[in-house]
């Protein structure tokens, strides 16, 4: 249900947040693989169809794709004349700077669940490819030019490095800054 402004209604947002909070609690207490949709719905005090109205799968509770608009906004500040790799490296600190302390804690909790669940670690590659497609479309390009096949590979490699940095952050329980870990992963792409 959307409101007059095109956004979700407050009721929808409240239910969505309740499902998310209950799911994260159950995943942290019991492990992702041991929790089913019926348990998630019961913990959030919603029906199974209501759960599916909010999330296409339990994986989507933890693994959330950015929107195309978010990618466009993030990459719009990167000059089109710079190499794709440079633009991606410069955009990453801006992305992390936009995280509030609450979002940072939430992201760490989600990535810890992903890191601890082999099936989610594997599924992260699917989300990585989907995000790479959004990044490729969002990168400002000179008029009439799109990404070359080589640039598409650069985007995929950087998204894989980004994911590796996030997984290392989660594996280390957030002891090191995610910004440093992602920067190190990006640097590995430059090492001959």
PDB file of N, CA and C in Angstrom, residues 108-143:
ATOM      1  N   UNK A 108      26.436  -4.300  10.129  1.00  0.00           N
ATOM      2  CA  UNK A 108      27.334  -5.298  10.717  1.00  0.00           C
ATOM      3  C   UNK A 108      26.547  -6.534  11.145  1.00  0.00           C
ATOM      4  N   UNK A 109      25.409  -6.346  11.768  1.00  0.00           N
ATOM      5  CA  UNK A 109      24.584  -7.484  12.196  1.00  0.00           C
ATOM      6  C   UNK A 109      24.158  -8.322  10.996  1.00  0.00           C
ATOM      7  N   UNK A 110      23.738  -7.659   9.927  1.00  0.00           N
ATOM      8  CA  UNK A 110      23.324  -8.396   8.723  1.00  0.00           C
ATOM      9  C   UNK A 110      24.490  -9.144   8.103  1.00  0.00           C
ATOM     10  N   UNK A 111      25.641  -8.473   7.971  1.00  0.00           N
ATOM     11  CA  UNK A 111      26.792  -9.118   7.338  1.00  0.00           C
ATOM     12  C   UNK A 111      27.365 -10.227   8.203  1.00  0.00           C
ATOM     13  N   UNK A 112      27.202 -10.149   9.507  1.00  0.00           N
ATOM     14  CA  UNK A 112      27.630 -11.253  10.371  1.00  0.00           C
ATOM     15  C   UNK A 112      26.775 -12.497  10.099  1.00  0.00           C
ATOM     16  N   UNK A 113      25.483 -12.299   9.883  1.00  0.00           N
ATOM     17  CA  UNK A 113      24.610 -13.423   9.543  1.00  0.00           C
ATOM     18  C   UNK A 113      25.006 -13.993   8.183  1.00  0.00           C
ATOM     19  N   UNK A 114      25.254 -13.123   7.222  1.00  0.00           N
ATOM     20  CA  UNK A 114      25.675 -13.575   5.885  1.00  0.00           C
ATOM     21  C   UNK A 114      26.988 -14.345   5.992  1.00  0.00           C
ATOM     22  N   UNK A 115      27.953 -13.802   6.708  1.00  0.00           N
ATOM     23  CA  UNK A 115      29.274 -14.426   6.826  1.00  0.00           C
ATOM     24  C   UNK A 115      29.196 -15.780   7.520  1.00  0.00           C
ATOM     25  N   UNK A 116      28.258 -15.938   8.447  1.00  0.00           N
ATOM     26  CA  UNK A 116      28.143 -17.181   9.220  1.00  0.00           C
ATOM     27  C   UNK A 116      27.315 -18.252   8.513  1.00  0.00           C
ATOM     28  N   UNK A 117      26.722 -17.911   7.370  1.00  0.00           N
ATOM     29  CA  UNK A 117      25.819 -18.831   6.678  1.00  0.00           C
ATOM     30  C   UNK A 117      26.370 -19.141   5.289  1.00  0.00           C
ATOM     31  N   UNK A 118      26.893 -20.346   5.071  1.00  0.00           N
ATOM     32  CA  UNK A 118      27.485 -20.670   3.767  1.00  0.00           C
ATOM     33  C   UNK A 118      26.570 -20.387   2.572  1.00  0.00           C
ATOM     34  N   UNK A 119      25.289 -20.711   2.697  1.00  0.00           N
ATOM     35  CA  UNK A 119      24.388 -20.472   1.563  1.00  0.00           C
ATOM     36  C   UNK A 119      24.237 -18.980   1.268  1.00  0.00           C
ATOM     37  N   UNK A 120      24.290 -18.140   2.297  1.00  0.00           N
ATOM     38  CA  UNK A 120      24.190 -16.694   2.078  1.00  0.00           C
ATOM     39  C   UNK A 120      25.482 -16.128   1.510  1.00  0.00           C
ATOM     40  N   UNK A 121      26.608 -16.683   1.936  1.00  0.00           N
ATOM     41  CA  UNK A 121      27.882 -16.236   1.348  1.00  0.00           C
ATOM     42  C   UNK A 121      27.867 -16.490  -0.155  1.00  0.00           C
ATOM     43  N   UNK A 122      27.339 -17.651  -0.542  1.00  0.00           N
ATOM     44  CA  UNK A 122      27.240 -17.978  -1.970  1.00  0.00           C
ATOM     45  C   UNK A 122      26.219 -17.078  -2.647  1.00  0.00           C
ATOM     46  N   UNK A 123      25.106 -16.871  -1.998  1.00  0.00           N
ATOM     47  CA  UNK A 123      24.042 -16.026  -2.566  1.00  0.00           C
ATOM     48  C   UNK A 123      24.497 -14.574  -2.712  1.00  0.00           C
ATOM     49  N   UNK A 124      25.468 -14.166  -1.911  1.00  0.00           N
ATOM     50  CA  UNK A 124      25.980 -12.790  -2.013  1.00  0.00           C
ATOM     51  C   UNK A 124      26.486 -12.503  -3.419  1.00  0.00           C
ATOM     52  N   UNK A 125      26.996 -13.520  -4.104  1.00  0.00           N
ATOM     53  CA  UNK A 125      27.488 -13.325  -5.474  1.00  0.00           C
ATOM     54  C   UNK A 125      26.352 -12.918  -6.417  1.00  0.00           C
ATOM     55  N   UNK A 126      25.154 -13.470  -6.208  1.00  0.00           N
ATOM     56  CA  UNK A 126      24.003 -13.081  -7.036  1.00  0.00           C
ATOM     57  C   UNK A 126      23.647 -11.616  -6.797  1.00  0.00           C
ATOM     58  N   UNK A 127      23.632 -11.229  -5.547  1.00  0.00           N
ATOM     59  CA  UNK A 127      23.315  -9.845  -5.209  1.00  0.00           C
ATOM     60  C   UNK A 127      24.407  -8.914  -5.736  1.00  0.00           C
ATOM     61  N   UNK A 128      25.638  -9.396  -5.697  1.00  0.00           N
ATOM     62  CA  UNK A 128      26.778  -8.640  -6.215  1.00  0.00           C
ATOM     63  C   UNK A 128      26.590  -8.360  -7.709  1.00  0.00           C
ATOM     64  N   UNK A 129      26.202  -9.383  -8.473  1.00  0.00           N
ATOM     65  CA  UNK A 129      25.992  -9.206  -9.912  1.00  0.00           C
ATOM     66  C   UNK A 129      24.841  -8.245 -10.175  1.00  0.00           C
ATOM     67  N   UNK A 130      23.764  -8.356  -9.413  1.00  0.00           N
ATOM     68  CA  UNK A 130      22.630  -7.443  -9.593  1.00  0.00           C
ATOM     69  C   UNK A 130      23.050  -6.005  -9.288  1.00  0.00           C
ATOM     70  N   UNK A 131      23.810  -5.826  -8.229  1.00  0.00           N
ATOM     71  CA  UNK A 131      24.287  -4.487  -7.877  1.00  0.00           C
ATOM     72  C   UNK A 131      25.244  -3.962  -8.933  1.00  0.00           C
ATOM     73  N   UNK A 132      26.099  -4.832  -9.476  1.00  0.00           N
ATOM     74  CA  UNK A 132      27.032  -4.418 -10.524  1.00  0.00           C
ATOM     75  C   UNK A 132      26.265  -3.893 -11.736  1.00  0.00           C
ATOM     76  N   UNK A 133      25.153  -4.525 -12.059  1.00  0.00           N
ATOM     77  CA  UNK A 133      24.333  -4.035 -13.165  1.00  0.00           C
ATOM     78  C   UNK A 133      23.800  -2.647 -12.895  1.00  0.00           C
ATOM     79  N   UNK A 134      23.356  -2.397 -11.656  1.00  0.00           N
ATOM     80  CA  UNK A 134      22.868  -1.062 -11.291  1.00  0.00           C
ATOM     81  C   UNK A 134      23.999  -0.042 -11.340  1.00  0.00           C
ATOM     82  N   UNK A 135      25.186  -0.456 -10.871  1.00  0.00           N
ATOM     83  CA  UNK A 135      26.345   0.441 -10.892  1.00  0.00           C
ATOM     84  C   UNK A 135      26.696   0.783 -12.325  1.00  0.00           C
ATOM     85  N   UNK A 136      26.729  -0.210 -13.192  1.00  0.00           N
ATOM     86  CA  UNK A 136      27.072   0.025 -14.598  1.00  0.00           C
ATOM     87  C   UNK A 136      26.102   1.011 -15.242  1.00  0.00           C
ATOM     88  N   UNK A 137      24.826   0.874 -14.928  1.00  0.00           N
ATOM     89  CA  UNK A 137      23.833   1.797 -15.488  1.00  0.00           C
ATOM     90  C   UNK A 137      23.925   3.187 -14.868  1.00  0.00           C
ATOM     91  N   UNK A 138      24.378   3.268 -13.625  1.00  0.00           N
ATOM     92  CA  UNK A 138      24.408   4.545 -12.911  1.00  0.00           C
ATOM     93  C   UNK A 138      25.668   5.358 -13.186  1.00  0.00           C
ATOM     94  N   UNK A 139      26.719   4.719 -13.682  1.00  0.00           N
ATOM     95  CA  UNK A 139      27.964   5.451 -13.896  1.00  0.00           C
ATOM     96  C   UNK A 139      27.777   6.507 -14.974  1.00  0.00           C
ATOM     97  N   UNK A 140      28.065   7.756 -14.656  1.00  0.00           N
ATOM     98  CA  UNK A 140      27.986   8.784 -15.689  1.00  0.00           C
ATOM     99  C   UNK A 140      28.984   8.463 -16.793  1.00  0.00           C
ATOM    100  N   UNK A 141      28.529   8.573 -18.010  1.00  0.00           N
ATOM    101  CA  UNK A 141      29.396   8.301 -19.156  1.00  0.00           C
ATOM    102  C   UNK A 141      29.374   9.503 -20.088  1.00  0.00           C
ATOM    103  N   UNK A 142      30.441   9.667 -20.858  1.00  0.00           N
ATOM    104  CA  UNK A 142      30.411  10.747 -21.849  1.00  0.00           C
ATOM    105  C   UNK A 142      29.222  10.545 -22.790  1.00  0.00           C
ATOM    106  N   UNK A 143      28.689  11.616 -23.357  1.00  0.00           N
ATOM    107  CA  UNK A 143      27.529  11.497 -24.246  1.00  0.00           C
ATOM    108  C   UNK A 143      27.766  10.462 -25.341  1.00  0.00           C
TER     109      UNK A 143
END
